[in-house]
CSV table of C-alpha atoms and ligand atoms in Angstrom, one decimal:
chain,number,residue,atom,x,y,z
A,810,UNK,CA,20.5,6.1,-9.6
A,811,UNK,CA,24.2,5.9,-10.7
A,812,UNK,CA,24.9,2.4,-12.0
A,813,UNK,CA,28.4,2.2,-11.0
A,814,UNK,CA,27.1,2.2,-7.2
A,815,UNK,CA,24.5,-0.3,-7.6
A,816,UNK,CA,26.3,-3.4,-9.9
A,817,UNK,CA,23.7,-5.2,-12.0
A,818,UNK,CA,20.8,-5.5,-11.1
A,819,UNK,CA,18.7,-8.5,-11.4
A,820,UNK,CA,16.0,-9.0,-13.6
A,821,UNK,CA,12.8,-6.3,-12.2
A,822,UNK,CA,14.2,-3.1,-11.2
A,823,UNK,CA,11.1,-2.5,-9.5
A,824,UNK,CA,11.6,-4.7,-6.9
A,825,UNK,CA,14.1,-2.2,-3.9
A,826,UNK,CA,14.2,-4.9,-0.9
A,827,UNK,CA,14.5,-8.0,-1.3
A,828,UNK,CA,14.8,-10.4,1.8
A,829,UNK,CA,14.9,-14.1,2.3
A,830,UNK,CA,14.8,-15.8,4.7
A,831,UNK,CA,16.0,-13.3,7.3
A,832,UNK,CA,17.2,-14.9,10.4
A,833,UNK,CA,18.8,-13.0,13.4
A,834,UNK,CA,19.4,-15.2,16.7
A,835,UNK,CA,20.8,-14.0,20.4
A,836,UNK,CA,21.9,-17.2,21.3
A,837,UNK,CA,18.6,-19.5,21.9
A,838,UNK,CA,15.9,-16.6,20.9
A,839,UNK,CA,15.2,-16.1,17.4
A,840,UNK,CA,14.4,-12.5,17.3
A,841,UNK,CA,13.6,-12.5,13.4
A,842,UNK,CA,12.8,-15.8,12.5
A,843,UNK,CA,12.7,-16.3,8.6
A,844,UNK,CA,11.3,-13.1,7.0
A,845,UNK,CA,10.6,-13.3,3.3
A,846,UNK,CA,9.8,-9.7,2.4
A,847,UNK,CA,10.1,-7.7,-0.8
A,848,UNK,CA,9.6,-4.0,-1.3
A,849,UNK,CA,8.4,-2.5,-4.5
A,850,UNK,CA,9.6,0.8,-6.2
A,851,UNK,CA,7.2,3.8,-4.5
A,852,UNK,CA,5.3,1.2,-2.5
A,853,UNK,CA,4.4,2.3,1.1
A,854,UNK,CA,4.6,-0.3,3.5
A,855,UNK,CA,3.2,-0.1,7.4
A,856,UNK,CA,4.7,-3.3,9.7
A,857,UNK,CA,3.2,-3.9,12.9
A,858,UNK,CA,3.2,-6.5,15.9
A,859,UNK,CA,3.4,-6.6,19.6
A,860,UNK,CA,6.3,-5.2,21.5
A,861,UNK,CA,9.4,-7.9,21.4
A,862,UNK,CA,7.8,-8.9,17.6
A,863,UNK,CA,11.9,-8.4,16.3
A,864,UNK,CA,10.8,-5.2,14.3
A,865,UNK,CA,13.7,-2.9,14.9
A,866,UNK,CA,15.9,-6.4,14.9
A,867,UNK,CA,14.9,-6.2,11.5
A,868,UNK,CA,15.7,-3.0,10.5
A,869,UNK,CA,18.9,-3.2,12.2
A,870,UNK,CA,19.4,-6.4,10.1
A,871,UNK,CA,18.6,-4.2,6.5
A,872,UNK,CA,20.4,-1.1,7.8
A,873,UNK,CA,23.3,-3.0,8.6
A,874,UNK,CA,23.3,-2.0,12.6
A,875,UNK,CA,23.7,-5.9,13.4
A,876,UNK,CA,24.8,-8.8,11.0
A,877,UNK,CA,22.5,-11.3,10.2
A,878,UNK,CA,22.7,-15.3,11.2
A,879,UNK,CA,21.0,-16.0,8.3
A,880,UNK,CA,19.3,-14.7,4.9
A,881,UNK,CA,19.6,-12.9,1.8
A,882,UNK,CA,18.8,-9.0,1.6
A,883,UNK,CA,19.2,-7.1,-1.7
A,884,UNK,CA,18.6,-3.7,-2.2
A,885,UNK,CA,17.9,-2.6,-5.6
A,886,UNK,CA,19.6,-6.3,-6.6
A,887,UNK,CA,22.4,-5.9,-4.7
A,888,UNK,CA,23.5,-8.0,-2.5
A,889,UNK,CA,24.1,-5.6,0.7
A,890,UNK,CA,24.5,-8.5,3.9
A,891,UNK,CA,27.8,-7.1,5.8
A,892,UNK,CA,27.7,-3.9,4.3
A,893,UNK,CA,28.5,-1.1,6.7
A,894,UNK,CA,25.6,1.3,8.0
A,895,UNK,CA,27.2,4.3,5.7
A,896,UNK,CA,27.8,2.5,2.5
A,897,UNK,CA,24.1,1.4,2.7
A,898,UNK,CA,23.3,5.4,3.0
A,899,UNK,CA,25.9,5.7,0.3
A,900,UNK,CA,24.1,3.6,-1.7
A,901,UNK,CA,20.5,5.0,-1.1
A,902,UNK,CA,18.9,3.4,1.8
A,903,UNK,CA,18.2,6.1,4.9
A,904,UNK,CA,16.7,4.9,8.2
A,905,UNK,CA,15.4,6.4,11.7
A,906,UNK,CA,15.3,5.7,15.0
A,907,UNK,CA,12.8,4.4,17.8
A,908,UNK,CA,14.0,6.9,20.1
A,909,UNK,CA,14.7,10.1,18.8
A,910,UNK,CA,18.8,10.3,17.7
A,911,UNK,CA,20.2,14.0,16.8
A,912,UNK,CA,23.3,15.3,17.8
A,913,UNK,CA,21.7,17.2,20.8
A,914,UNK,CA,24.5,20.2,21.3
A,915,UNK,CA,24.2,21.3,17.6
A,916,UNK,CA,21.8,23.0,16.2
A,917,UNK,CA,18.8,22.2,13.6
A,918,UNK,CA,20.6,23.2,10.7
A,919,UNK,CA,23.8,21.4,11.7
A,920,UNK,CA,22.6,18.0,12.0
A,921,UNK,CA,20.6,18.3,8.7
A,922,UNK,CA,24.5,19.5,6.9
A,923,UNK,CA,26.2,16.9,8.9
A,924,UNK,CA,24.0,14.2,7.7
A,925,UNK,CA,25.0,15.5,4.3
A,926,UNK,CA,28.5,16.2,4.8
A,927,UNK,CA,28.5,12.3,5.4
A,928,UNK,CA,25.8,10.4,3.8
A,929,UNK,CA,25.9,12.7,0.3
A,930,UNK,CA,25.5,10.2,-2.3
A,931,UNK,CA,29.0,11.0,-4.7
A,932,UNK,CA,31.5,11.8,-2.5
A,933,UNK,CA,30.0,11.6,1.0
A,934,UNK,CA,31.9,10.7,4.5
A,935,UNK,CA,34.3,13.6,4.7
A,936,UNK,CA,33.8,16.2,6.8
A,937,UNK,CA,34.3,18.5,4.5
A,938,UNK,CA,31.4,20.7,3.5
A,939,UNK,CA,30.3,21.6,0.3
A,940,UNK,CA,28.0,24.5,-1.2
A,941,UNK,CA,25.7,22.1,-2.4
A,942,UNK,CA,25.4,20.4,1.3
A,943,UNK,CA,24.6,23.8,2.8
A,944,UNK,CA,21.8,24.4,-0.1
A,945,UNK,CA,20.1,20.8,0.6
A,946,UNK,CA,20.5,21.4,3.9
A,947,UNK,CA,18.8,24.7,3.8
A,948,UNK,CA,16.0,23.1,1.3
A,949,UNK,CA,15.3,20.4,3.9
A,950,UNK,CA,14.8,23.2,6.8
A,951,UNK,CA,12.0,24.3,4.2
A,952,UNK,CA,10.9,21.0,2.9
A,953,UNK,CA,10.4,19.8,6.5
A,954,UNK,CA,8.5,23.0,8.2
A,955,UNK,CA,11.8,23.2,10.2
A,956,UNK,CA,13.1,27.3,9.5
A,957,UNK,CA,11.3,28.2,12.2
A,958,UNK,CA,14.4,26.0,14.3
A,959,UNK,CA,17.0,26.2,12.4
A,960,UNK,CA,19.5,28.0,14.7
A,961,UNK,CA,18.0,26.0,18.0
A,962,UNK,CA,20.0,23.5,19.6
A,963,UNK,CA,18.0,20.3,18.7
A,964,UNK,CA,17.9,19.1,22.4
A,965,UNK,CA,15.3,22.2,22.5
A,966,UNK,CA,12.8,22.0,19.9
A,967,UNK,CA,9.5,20.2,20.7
A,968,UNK,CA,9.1,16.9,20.1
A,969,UNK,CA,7.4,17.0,17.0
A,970,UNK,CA,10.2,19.0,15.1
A,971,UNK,CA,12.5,16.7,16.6
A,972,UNK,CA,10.8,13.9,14.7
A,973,UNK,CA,10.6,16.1,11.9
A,974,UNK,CA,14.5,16.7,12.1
A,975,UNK,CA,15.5,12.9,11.9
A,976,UNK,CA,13.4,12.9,8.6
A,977,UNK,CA,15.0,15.4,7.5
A,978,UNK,CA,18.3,13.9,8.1
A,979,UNK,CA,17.7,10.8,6.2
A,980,UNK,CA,16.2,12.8,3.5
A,981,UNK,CA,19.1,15.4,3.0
A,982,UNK,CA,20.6,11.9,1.3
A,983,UNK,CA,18.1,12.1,-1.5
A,984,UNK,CA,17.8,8.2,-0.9
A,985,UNK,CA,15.8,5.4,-3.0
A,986,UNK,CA,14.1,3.9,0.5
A,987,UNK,CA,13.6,5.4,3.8
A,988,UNK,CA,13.0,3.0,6.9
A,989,UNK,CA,11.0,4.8,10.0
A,990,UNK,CA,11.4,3.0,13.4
A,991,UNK,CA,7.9,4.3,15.0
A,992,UNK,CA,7.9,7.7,13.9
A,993,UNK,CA,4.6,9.0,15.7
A,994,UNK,CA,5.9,7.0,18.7
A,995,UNK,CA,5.1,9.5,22.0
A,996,UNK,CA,3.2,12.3,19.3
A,997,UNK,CA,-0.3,13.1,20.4
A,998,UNK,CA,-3.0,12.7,17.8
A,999,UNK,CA,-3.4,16.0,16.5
A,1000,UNK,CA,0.5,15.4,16.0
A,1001,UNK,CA,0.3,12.1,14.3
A,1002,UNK,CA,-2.8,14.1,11.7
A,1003,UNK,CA,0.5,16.4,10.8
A,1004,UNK,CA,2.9,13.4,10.5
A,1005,UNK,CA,0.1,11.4,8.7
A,1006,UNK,CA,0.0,14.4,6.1
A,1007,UNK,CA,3.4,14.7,5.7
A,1008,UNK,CA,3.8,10.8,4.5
A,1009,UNK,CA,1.3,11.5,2.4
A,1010,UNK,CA,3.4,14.0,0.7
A,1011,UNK,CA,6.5,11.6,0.5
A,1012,UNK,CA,4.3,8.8,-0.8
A,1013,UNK,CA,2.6,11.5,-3.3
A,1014,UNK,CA,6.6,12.2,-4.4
A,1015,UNK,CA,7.3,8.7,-5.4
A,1016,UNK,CA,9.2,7.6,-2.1
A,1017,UNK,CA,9.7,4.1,-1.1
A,1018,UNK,CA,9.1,3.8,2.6
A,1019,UNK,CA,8.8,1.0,5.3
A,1020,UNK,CA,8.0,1.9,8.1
A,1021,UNK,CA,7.6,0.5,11.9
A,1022,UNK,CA,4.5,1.4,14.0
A,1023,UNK,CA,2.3,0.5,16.9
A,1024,UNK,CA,-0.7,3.5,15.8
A,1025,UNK,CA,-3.1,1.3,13.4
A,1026,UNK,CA,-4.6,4.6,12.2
A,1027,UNK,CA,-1.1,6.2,11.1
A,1028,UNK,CA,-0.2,2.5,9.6
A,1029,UNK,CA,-3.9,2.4,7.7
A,1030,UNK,CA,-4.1,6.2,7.0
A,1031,UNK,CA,-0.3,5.8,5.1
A,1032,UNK,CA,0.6,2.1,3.9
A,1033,UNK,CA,-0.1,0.7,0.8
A,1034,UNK,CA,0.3,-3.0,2.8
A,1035,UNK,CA,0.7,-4.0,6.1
A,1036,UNK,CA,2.7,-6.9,7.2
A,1037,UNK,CA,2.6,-7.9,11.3
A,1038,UNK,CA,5.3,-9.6,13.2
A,1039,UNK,CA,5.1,-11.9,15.7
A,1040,UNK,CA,7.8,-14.2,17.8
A,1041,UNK,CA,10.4,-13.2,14.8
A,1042,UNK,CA,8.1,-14.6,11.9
A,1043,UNK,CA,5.4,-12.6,9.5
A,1044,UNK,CA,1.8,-13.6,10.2
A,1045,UNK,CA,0.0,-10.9,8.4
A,1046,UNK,CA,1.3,-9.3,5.0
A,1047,UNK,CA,-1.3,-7.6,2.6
A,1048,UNK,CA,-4.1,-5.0,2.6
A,1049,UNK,CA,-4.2,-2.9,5.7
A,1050,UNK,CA,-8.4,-3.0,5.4
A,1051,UNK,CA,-7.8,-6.7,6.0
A,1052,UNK,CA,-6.2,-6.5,9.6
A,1053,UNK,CA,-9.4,-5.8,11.2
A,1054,UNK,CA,-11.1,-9.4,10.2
A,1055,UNK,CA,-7.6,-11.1,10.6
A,1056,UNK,CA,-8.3,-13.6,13.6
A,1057,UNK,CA,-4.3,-14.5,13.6
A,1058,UNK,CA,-3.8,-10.7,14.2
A,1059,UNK,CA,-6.8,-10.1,16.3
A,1060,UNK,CA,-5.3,-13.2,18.8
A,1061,UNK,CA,-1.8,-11.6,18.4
A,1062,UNK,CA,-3.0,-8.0,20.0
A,1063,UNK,CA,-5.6,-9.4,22.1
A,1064,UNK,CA,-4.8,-8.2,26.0
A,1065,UNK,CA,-2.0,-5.9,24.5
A,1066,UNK,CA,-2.4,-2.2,23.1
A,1067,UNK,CA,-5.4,-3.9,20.9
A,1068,UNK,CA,-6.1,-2.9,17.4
A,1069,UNK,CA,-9.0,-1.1,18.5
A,1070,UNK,CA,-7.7,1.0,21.2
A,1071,UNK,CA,-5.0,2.1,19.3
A,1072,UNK,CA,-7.4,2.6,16.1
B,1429,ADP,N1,21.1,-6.9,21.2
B,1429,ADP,C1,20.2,-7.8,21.7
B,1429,ADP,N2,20.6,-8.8,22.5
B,1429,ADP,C2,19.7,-9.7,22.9
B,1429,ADP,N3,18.4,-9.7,22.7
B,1429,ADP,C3,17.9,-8.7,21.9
B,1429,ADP,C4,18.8,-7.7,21.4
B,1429,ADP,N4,18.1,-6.8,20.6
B,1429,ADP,C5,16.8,-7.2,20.7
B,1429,ADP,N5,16.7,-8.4,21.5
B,1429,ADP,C6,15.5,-9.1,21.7
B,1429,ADP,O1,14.9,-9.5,20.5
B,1429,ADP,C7,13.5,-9.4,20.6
B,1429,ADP,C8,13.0,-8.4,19.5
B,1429,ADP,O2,13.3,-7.1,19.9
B,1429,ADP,P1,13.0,-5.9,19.0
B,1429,ADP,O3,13.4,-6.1,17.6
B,1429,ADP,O4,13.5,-4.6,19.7
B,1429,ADP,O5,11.4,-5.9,19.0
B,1429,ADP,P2,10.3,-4.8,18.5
B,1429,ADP,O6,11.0,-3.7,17.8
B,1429,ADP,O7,9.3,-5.5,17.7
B,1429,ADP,O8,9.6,-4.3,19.8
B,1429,ADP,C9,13.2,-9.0,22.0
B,1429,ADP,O9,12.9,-10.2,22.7
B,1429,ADP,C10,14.4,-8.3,22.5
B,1429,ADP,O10,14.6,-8.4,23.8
B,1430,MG,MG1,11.1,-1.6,18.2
């Protein structure tokens, strides 16, 4: 990517998250609770935990939504802690939400050139709308399975092309990571095959991704790793084939959703 956007960048430029010692506290709760966590270039990387683990505290701590207590977090070597939501888009890192986010009045097509309009790498934030934004926005309806849509109002598209459309907004950035807050959340499993198949396909392009889910057969079928959360603090991170035989995980889900129910 551009140099000039990035500053130098430390010594493996490999490495395109780098976080240390990650704290975020509301008042007496630690939500994340010293996260060391680094992201390699085209890795794929799956984290799970029970509900209230502090995984979307996390990614709202790396995507800038909240400022952290504590911690380090580089992206690509640079120091991003306080940067603004935008200028992290700006400067190539794209996220999702838990619950489905799209500007609901406009339609498909819109809110793919809006995201563009703004989060366009040179240039981006204005509201003005180039030739280029209209073509990536129309490659994304394609890239996505979304044509189909394109002139429906994204409050009324089924759920699974609404999922499709907030990928397809962070994509339309052309960014160096993506981070997915539970992107098969609510999907049925036929569904989560098609989403499964699609990450595949990002994965297959060279895309960095973390992502955030509760469905071990998604996080297995697509991660390269897996790392699980639990009270704020990591207490799993490595092969997803070893979460099965992991008797800190195993405790972690027992009387919850369970590893194998949700297998
Ligand atoms: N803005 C906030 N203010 C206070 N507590 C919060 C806030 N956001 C999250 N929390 C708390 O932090 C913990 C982690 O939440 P969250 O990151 O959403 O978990 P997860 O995504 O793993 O389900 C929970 O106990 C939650 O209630
Ligand atoms: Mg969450």
């Amino acid at each position: 990517m551009d140099a000039r956007l990035t500053g130098p960048v430390t010594s493996s430029s490999d490495i395109m998250l780098e976080c240390r010692g990650v704290c975020k506290r509301f008042g007496a709760l630690a939500a994340v609770d010293g996260i060391d966590f680094t992201v390699a270039r085209g890795e794929v990387v799956g984290i799970g935990g029970p509900n209230g683990a502090g995984k979307t505290t996390f990614f709202d701590l790396i995507s800038g939504l909240t400022p952290t207590t504590e911690g380090d977090i580089r992206l690509m070597g640079k120091n991003i802690v306080g940067l603004a939501p935008h200028r992290l888009i700006h400067l190539g890192l794209a996220r999702t939400f838990q619950l489905n986010s799209a500007f609901d009045g406009m339609s498909v097509y819109e809110n793919i050139l809006v995201a563009r309009s703004f989060g366009r790498r040179s240039g981006g934030g204005s509201a003005l709308v180039a030739g280029s934004d209209k073509q990536a926005a129309r490659d994304m309806l394609a890239e996505l399975d979304l044509e189909e849509f394109a002139s429906m109002q994204a409050a009324e598209i089924p759920i699974l092309a609404r999922k499709r459309l907030m990928i397809a907004t962070a994509l339309v950035n052309e960014p160096d990571i993506l981070l997915l807050d539970e992107p098969v959340g609510g999907l049925t499993p036929p569904e989560i095959e098609d989403f499964i198949a699609l990450m595949l396909k990002l994965k297959a392009q060279g895309m960095t991704i973390v992502f955030i889910e509760h469905v071990m057969h998604f996080l297995t079928s697509v991660a390269d790793r897996a790392m699980i959360m639990h009270q704020g603090q990591t207490i799993y991170d490595g092969a997803p084939t070893g979460l099965a035989s992991d008797r800190t995980v195993a405790e972690v889900y027992l009387g919850s959703a369970g590893l194998e129910q949700s297998a």
